[in-house]
Tab-separated table of C-alpha atoms in Angstrom:
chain	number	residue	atom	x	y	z
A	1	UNK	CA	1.547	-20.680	-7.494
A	2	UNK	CA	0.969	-19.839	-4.147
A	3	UNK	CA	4.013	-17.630	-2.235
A	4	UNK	CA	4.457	-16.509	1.104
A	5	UNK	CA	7.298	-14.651	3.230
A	6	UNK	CA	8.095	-12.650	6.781
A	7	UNK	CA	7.158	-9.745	4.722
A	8	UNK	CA	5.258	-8.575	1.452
A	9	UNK	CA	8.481	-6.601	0.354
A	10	UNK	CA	9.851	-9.761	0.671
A	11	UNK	CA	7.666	-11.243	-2.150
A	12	UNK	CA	8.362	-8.203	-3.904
A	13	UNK	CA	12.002	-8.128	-3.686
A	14	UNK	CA	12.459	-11.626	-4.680
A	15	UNK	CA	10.106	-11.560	-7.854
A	16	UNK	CA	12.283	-8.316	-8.986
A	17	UNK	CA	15.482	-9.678	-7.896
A	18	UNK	CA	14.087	-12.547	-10.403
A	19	UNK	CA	14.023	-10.453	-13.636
A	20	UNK	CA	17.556	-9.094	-14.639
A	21	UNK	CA	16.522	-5.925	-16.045
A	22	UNK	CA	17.828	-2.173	-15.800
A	23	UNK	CA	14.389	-1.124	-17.453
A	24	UNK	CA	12.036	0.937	-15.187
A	25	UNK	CA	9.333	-0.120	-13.148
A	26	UNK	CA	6.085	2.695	-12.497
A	27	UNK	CA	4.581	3.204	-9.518
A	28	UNK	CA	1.813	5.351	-7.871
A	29	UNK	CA	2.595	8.820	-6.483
A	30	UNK	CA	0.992	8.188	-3.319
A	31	UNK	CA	2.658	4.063	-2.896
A	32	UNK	CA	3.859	3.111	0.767
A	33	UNK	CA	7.457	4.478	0.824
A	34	UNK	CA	8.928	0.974	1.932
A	35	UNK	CA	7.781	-0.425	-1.930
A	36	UNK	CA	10.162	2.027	-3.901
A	37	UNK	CA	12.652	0.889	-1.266
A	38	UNK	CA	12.312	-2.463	-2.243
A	39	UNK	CA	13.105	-1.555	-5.560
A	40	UNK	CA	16.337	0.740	-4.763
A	41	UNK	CA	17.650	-2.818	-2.263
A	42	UNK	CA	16.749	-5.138	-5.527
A	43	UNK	CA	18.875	-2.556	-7.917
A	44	UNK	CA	15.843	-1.288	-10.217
A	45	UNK	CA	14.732	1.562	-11.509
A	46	UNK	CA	11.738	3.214	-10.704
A	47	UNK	CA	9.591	6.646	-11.762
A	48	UNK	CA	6.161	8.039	-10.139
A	49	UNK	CA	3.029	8.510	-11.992
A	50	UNK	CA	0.091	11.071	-10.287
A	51	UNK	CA	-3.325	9.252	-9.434
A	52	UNK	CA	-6.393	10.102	-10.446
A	53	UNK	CA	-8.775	12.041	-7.874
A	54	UNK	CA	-11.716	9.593	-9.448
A	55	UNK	CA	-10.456	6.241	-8.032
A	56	UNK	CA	-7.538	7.699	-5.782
A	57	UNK	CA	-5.332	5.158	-8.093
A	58	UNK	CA	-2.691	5.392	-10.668
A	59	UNK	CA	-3.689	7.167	-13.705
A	60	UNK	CA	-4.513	4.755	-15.918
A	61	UNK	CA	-4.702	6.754	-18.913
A	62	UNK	CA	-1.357	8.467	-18.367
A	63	UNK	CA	0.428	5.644	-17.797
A	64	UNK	CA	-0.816	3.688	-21.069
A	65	UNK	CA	1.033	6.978	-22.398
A	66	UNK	CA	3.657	6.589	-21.248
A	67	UNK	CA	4.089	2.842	-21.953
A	68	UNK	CA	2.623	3.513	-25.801
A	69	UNK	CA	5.481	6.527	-26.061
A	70	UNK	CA	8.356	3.765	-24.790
A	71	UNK	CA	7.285	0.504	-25.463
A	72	UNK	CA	10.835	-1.056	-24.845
A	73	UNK	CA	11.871	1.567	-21.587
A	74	UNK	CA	9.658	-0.199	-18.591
A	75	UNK	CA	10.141	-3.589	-16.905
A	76	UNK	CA	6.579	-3.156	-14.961
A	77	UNK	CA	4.463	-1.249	-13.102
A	78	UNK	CA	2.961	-1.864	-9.825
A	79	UNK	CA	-0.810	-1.108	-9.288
A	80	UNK	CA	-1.700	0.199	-5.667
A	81	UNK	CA	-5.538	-0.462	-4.839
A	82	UNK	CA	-5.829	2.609	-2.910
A	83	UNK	CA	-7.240	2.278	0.995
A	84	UNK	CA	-7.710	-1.284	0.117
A	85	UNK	CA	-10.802	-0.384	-2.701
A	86	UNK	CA	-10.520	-2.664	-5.376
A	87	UNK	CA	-10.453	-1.373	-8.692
A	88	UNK	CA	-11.464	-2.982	-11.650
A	89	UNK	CA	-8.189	-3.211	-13.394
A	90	UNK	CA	-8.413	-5.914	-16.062
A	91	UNK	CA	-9.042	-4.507	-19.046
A	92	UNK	CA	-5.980	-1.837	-17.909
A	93	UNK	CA	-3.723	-4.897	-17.813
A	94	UNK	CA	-4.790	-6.383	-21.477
A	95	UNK	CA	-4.183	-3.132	-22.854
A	96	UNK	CA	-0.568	-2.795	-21.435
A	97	UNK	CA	0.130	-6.615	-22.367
A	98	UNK	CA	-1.285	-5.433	-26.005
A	99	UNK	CA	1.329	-2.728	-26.029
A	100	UNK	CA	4.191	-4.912	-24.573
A	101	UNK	CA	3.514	-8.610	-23.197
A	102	UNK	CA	6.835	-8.892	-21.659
A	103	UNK	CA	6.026	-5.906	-18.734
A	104	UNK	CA	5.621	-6.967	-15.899
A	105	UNK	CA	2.016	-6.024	-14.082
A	106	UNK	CA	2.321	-6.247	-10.105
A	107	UNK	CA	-1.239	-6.053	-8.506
A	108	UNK	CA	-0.938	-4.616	-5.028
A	109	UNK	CA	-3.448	-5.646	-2.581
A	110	UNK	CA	-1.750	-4.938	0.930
A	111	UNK	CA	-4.515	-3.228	2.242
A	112	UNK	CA	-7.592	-5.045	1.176
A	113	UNK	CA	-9.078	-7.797	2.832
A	114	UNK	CA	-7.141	-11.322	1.995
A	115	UNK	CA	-8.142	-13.374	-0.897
A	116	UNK	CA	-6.743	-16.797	0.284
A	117	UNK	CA	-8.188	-18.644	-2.878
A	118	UNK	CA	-7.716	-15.707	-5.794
A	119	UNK	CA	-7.996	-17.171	-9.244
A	120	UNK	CA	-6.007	-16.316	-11.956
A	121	UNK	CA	-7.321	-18.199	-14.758
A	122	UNK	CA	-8.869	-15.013	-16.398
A	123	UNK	CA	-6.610	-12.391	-15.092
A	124	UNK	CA	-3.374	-10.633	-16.462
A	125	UNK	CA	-1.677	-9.519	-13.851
A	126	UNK	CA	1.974	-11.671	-13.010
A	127	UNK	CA	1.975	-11.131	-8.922
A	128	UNK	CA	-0.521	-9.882	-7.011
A	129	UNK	CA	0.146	-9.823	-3.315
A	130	UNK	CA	-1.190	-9.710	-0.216
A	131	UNK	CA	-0.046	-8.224	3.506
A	132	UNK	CA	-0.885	-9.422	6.947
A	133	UNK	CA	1.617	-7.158	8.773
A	134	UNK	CA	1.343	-4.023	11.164
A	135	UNK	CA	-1.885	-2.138	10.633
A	136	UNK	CA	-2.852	-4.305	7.389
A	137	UNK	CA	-6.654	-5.462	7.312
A	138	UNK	CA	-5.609	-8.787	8.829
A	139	UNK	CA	-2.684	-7.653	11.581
A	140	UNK	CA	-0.513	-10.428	12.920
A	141	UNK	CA	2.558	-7.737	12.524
A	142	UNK	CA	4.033	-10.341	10.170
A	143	UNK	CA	3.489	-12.315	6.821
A	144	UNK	CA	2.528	-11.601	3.190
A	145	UNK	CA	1.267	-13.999	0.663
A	146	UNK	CA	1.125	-13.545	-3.362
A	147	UNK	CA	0.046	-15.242	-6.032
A	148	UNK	CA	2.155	-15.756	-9.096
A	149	UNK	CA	0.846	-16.357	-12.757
A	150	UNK	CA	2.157	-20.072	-13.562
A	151	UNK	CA	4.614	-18.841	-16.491
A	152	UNK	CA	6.362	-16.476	-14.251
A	153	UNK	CA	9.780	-17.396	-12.353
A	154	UNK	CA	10.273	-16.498	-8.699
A	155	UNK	CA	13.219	-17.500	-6.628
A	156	UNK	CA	13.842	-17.009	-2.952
A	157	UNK	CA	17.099	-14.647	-2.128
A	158	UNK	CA	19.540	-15.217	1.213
A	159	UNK	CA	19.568	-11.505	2.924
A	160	UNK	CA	20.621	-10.846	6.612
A	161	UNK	CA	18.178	-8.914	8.975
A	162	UNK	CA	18.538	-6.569	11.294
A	163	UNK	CA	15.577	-5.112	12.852
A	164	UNK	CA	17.428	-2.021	14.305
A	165	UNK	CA	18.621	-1.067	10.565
A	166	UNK	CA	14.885	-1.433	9.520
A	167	UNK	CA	13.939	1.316	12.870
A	168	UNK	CA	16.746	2.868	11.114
A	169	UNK	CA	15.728	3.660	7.651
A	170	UNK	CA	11.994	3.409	8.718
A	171	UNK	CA	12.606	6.549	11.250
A	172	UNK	CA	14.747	8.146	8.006
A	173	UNK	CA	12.589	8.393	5.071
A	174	UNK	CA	9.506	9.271	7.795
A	175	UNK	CA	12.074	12.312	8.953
A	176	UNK	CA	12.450	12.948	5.024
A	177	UNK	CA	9.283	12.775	4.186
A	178	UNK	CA	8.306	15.730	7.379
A	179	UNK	CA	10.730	17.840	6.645
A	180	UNK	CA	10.435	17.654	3.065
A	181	UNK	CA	13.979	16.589	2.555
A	182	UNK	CA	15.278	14.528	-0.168
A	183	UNK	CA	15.649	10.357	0.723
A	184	UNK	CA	19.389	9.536	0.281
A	185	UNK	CA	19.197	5.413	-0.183
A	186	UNK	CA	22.040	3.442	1.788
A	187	UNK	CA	21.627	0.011	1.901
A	188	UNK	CA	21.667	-2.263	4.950
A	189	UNK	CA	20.109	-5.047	6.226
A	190	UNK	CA	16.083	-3.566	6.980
A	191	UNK	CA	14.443	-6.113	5.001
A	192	UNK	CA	13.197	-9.591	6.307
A	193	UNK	CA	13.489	-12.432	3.748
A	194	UNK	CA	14.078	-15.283	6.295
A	195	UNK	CA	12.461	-18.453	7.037
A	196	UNK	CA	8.223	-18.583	7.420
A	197	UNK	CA	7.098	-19.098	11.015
A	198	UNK	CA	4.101	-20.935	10.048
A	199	UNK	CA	3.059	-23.603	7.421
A	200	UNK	CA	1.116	-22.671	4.664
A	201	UNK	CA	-2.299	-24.741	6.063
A	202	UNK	CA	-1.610	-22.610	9.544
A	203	UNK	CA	-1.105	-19.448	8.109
A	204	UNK	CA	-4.408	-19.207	5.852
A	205	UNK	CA	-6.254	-20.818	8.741
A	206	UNK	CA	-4.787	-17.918	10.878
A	207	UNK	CA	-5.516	-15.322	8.137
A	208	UNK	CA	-9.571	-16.829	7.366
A	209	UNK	CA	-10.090	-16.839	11.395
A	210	UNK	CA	-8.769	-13.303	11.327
A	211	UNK	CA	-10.545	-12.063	8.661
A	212	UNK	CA	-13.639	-12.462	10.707
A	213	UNK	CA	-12.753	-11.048	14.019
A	214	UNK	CA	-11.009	-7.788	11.855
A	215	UNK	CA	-14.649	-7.337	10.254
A	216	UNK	CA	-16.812	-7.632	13.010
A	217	UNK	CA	-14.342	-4.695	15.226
A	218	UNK	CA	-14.311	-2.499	12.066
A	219	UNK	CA	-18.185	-2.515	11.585
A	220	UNK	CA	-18.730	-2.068	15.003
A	221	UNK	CA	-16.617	1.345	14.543
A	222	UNK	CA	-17.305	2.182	11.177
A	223	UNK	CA	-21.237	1.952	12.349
A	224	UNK	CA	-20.005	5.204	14.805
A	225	UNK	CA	-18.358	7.377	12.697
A	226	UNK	CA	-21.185	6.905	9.718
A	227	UNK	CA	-24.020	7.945	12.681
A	228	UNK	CA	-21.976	10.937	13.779
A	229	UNK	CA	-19.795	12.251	11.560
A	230	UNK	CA	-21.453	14.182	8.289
A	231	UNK	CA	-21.679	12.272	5.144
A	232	UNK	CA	-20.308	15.293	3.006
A	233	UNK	CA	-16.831	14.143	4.165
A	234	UNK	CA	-17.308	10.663	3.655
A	235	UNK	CA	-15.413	8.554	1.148
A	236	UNK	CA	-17.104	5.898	-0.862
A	237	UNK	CA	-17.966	2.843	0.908
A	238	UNK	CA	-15.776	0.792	-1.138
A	239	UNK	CA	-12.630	3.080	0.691
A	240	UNK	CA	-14.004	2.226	4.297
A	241	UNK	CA	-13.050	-1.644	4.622
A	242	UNK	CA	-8.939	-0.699	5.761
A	243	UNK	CA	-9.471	2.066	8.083
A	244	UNK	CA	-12.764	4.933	7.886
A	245	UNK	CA	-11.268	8.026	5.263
A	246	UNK	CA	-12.619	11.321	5.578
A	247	UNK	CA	-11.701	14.283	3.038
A	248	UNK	CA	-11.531	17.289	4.884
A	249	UNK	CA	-10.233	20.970	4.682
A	250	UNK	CA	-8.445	21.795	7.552
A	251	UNK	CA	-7.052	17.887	8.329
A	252	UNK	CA	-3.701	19.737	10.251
A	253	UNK	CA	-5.853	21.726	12.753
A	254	UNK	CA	-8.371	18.178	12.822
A	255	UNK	CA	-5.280	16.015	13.590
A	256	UNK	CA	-3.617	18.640	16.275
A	257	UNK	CA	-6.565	18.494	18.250
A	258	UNK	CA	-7.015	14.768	17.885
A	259	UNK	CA	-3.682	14.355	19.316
A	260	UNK	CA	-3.816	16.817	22.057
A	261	UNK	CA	-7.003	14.704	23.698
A	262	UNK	CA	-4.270	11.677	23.188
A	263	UNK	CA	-5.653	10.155	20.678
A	264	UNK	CA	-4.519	8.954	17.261
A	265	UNK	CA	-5.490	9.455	13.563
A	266	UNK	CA	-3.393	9.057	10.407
A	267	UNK	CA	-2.608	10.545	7.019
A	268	UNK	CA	-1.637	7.954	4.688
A	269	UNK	CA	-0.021	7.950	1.957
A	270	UNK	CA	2.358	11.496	0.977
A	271	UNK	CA	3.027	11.942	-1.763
A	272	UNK	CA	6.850	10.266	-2.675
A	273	UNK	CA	7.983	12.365	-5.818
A	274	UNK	CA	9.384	14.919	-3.813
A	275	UNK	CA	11.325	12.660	-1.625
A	276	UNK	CA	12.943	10.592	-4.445
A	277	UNK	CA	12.985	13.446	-7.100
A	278	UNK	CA	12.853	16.769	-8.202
A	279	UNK	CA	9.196	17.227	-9.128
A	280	UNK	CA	6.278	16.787	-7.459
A	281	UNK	CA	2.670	14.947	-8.093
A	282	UNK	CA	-0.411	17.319	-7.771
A	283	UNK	CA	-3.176	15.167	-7.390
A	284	UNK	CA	-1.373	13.114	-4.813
A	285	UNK	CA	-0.397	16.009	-3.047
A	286	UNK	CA	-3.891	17.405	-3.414
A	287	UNK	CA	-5.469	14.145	-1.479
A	288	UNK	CA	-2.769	13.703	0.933
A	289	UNK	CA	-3.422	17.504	2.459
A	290	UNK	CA	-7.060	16.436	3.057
A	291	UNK	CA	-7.307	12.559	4.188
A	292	UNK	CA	-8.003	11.674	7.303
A	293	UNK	CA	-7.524	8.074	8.309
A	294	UNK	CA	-9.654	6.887	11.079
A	295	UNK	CA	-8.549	3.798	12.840
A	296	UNK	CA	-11.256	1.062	13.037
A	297	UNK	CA	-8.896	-1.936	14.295
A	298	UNK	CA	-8.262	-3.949	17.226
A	299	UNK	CA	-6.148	-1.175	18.728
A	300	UNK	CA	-8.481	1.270	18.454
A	301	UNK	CA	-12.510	1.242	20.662
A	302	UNK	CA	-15.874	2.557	20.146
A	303	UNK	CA	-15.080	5.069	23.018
A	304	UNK	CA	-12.278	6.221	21.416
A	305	UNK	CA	-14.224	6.738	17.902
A	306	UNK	CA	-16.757	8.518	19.619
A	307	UNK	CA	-14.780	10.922	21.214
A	308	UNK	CA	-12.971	11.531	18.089
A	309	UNK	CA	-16.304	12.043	16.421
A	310	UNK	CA	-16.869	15.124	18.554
A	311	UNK	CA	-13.371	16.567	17.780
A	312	UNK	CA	-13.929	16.752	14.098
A	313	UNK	CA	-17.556	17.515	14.338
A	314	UNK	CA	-16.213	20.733	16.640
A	315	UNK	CA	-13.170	21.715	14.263
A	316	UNK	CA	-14.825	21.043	10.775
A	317	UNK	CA	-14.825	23.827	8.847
């Protein structure tokens, strides 16, 4: 079954909102803060697991731990393919089902490149879903899609929206999150679960025309910061498809400078233990002080890559 809403965390909340449970759902250190508010808006539980500096991804190992240790405590878990790299995750699932068939698995694809005809007939995983919204590989600011197994239930939720409560909590938890303050959830009406804009034929015909024209801008910059930039700081390949990540020392003096010449980098994703709980995840703390996001997108130009090659090339250590 094919799904689609105004928003991705619309999918999300409505499949949770779905399943009464008060059991706890895991998630990734280093997730996009507006997933583990989806969670607190649809009333569920959640708790952080680190990643693994191999893959950049939830620790697999750990978490099958965890789930062996409590078979009966967790609802789900929600996979993050990190920088939009897909993982090979399958035989992950199986082994969870094995333990417990009833968790749920949520496969979280946001950031890589659509999949407008994914097949499930040999997978495990109960939603896996898709993003085409602000800074996503396909950007129309709006829109996510998923893909539900056929024995699991999904029903669509009224809420209200208000876009100023969503600049509201949006400019909160990004406060929170700088000045390493604790998130304090109050709920209002930030998240869109209104009527689609488009049909489903014109949305996918929007999404395969855009997939093209997204590809064709981010090898044209890609292709500038693999010719000038050192390889040492490279990540895989597979990591380069969403936006071009570099590990690197010093990122705060790298991003400064990038800044003062007016341009623009990013730093995704921090690290949320700390701003939902009393601990903190090392390994996700570890990547987030080095990565570098270079854009590679429509907003971004080959004259602006280049210049920001020469920043980085002057401030590496």
């Amino acid at each position: 079954m094919v799904i689609y809403e105004p928003r991705a965390s619309a999918i999300l909340y409505n499949f949770l909102k779905t399943y009464d449970t008060s059991k706890t759902f895991i998630l990734p250190a280093n997730i996009c803060p507006i997933v583990p508010l989806t969670l607190l808006k649809a009333s569920k539980k959640f708790e952080f697991i680190d990643i693994t500096l191999h893959d950049y991804c939830l620790d697999r190992e750990k978490v099958l731990y965890v789930i062996n240790k409590h078979p009966q405590k967790y609802a789900g878990i929600i996979f993050v393919h990190t920088y939009g790299a897909i993982q090979d995750t399958e035989n992950f699932y199986e082994d969870i089902k094995r333990i417990n068939k009833e968790i749920l698995i949520i496969d979280d694809r946001c950031l890589c490149i659509p999949e407008t005809n994914y097949d499930y007939k040999e997978s495990s995983q109960d939603l896996t879903i898709f993003s085409t919204g602000y800074a996503k590989y396909v950007d129309f600011g709006y829109g996510g899609f998923g893909f539900l197994n056929k024995k699991i239930k999904y029903h669509k939720f009224h809420l209200d929206y208000d876009e100023e409560d969503l600049l509201r909590i949006t400019k909160q938890y990004k406060k929170c999150i700088k000045d390493k303050e604790r998130f304090i959830y109050k709920d209002n009406n930030w998240l869109d679960n209104t009527k689609f804009k488009f049909s489903k034929a014109e949305y996918f015909q929007r999404i395969k025309n855009g997939i093209g024209e997204a590809s064709r801008v981010k090898k044209e910059i890609n292709k500038i910061y693999r010719e000038k930039l050192p390889q040492s700081i490279f990540l895989p390949g597979k990591f380069q498809n969403w936006r071009f990540n570099i590990l690197i020392p010093n990122k705060e003096k790298i991003i400064k400078e990038i800044f003062n010449a007016g341009l623009f980098a990013s730093s995704h994703y921090n690290s949320l233990v700390p701003l939902f709980f009393n601990s903190e995840a090392e390994k996700a703390s570890y990547l987030q002080k080095r990565i570098i996001n270079l854009f590679n997108d429509k907003y971004f130009s080959s004259d602006k890559a280049k210049k920001i090659c020469k920043i980085i090339n002057k401030y590496i250590i």
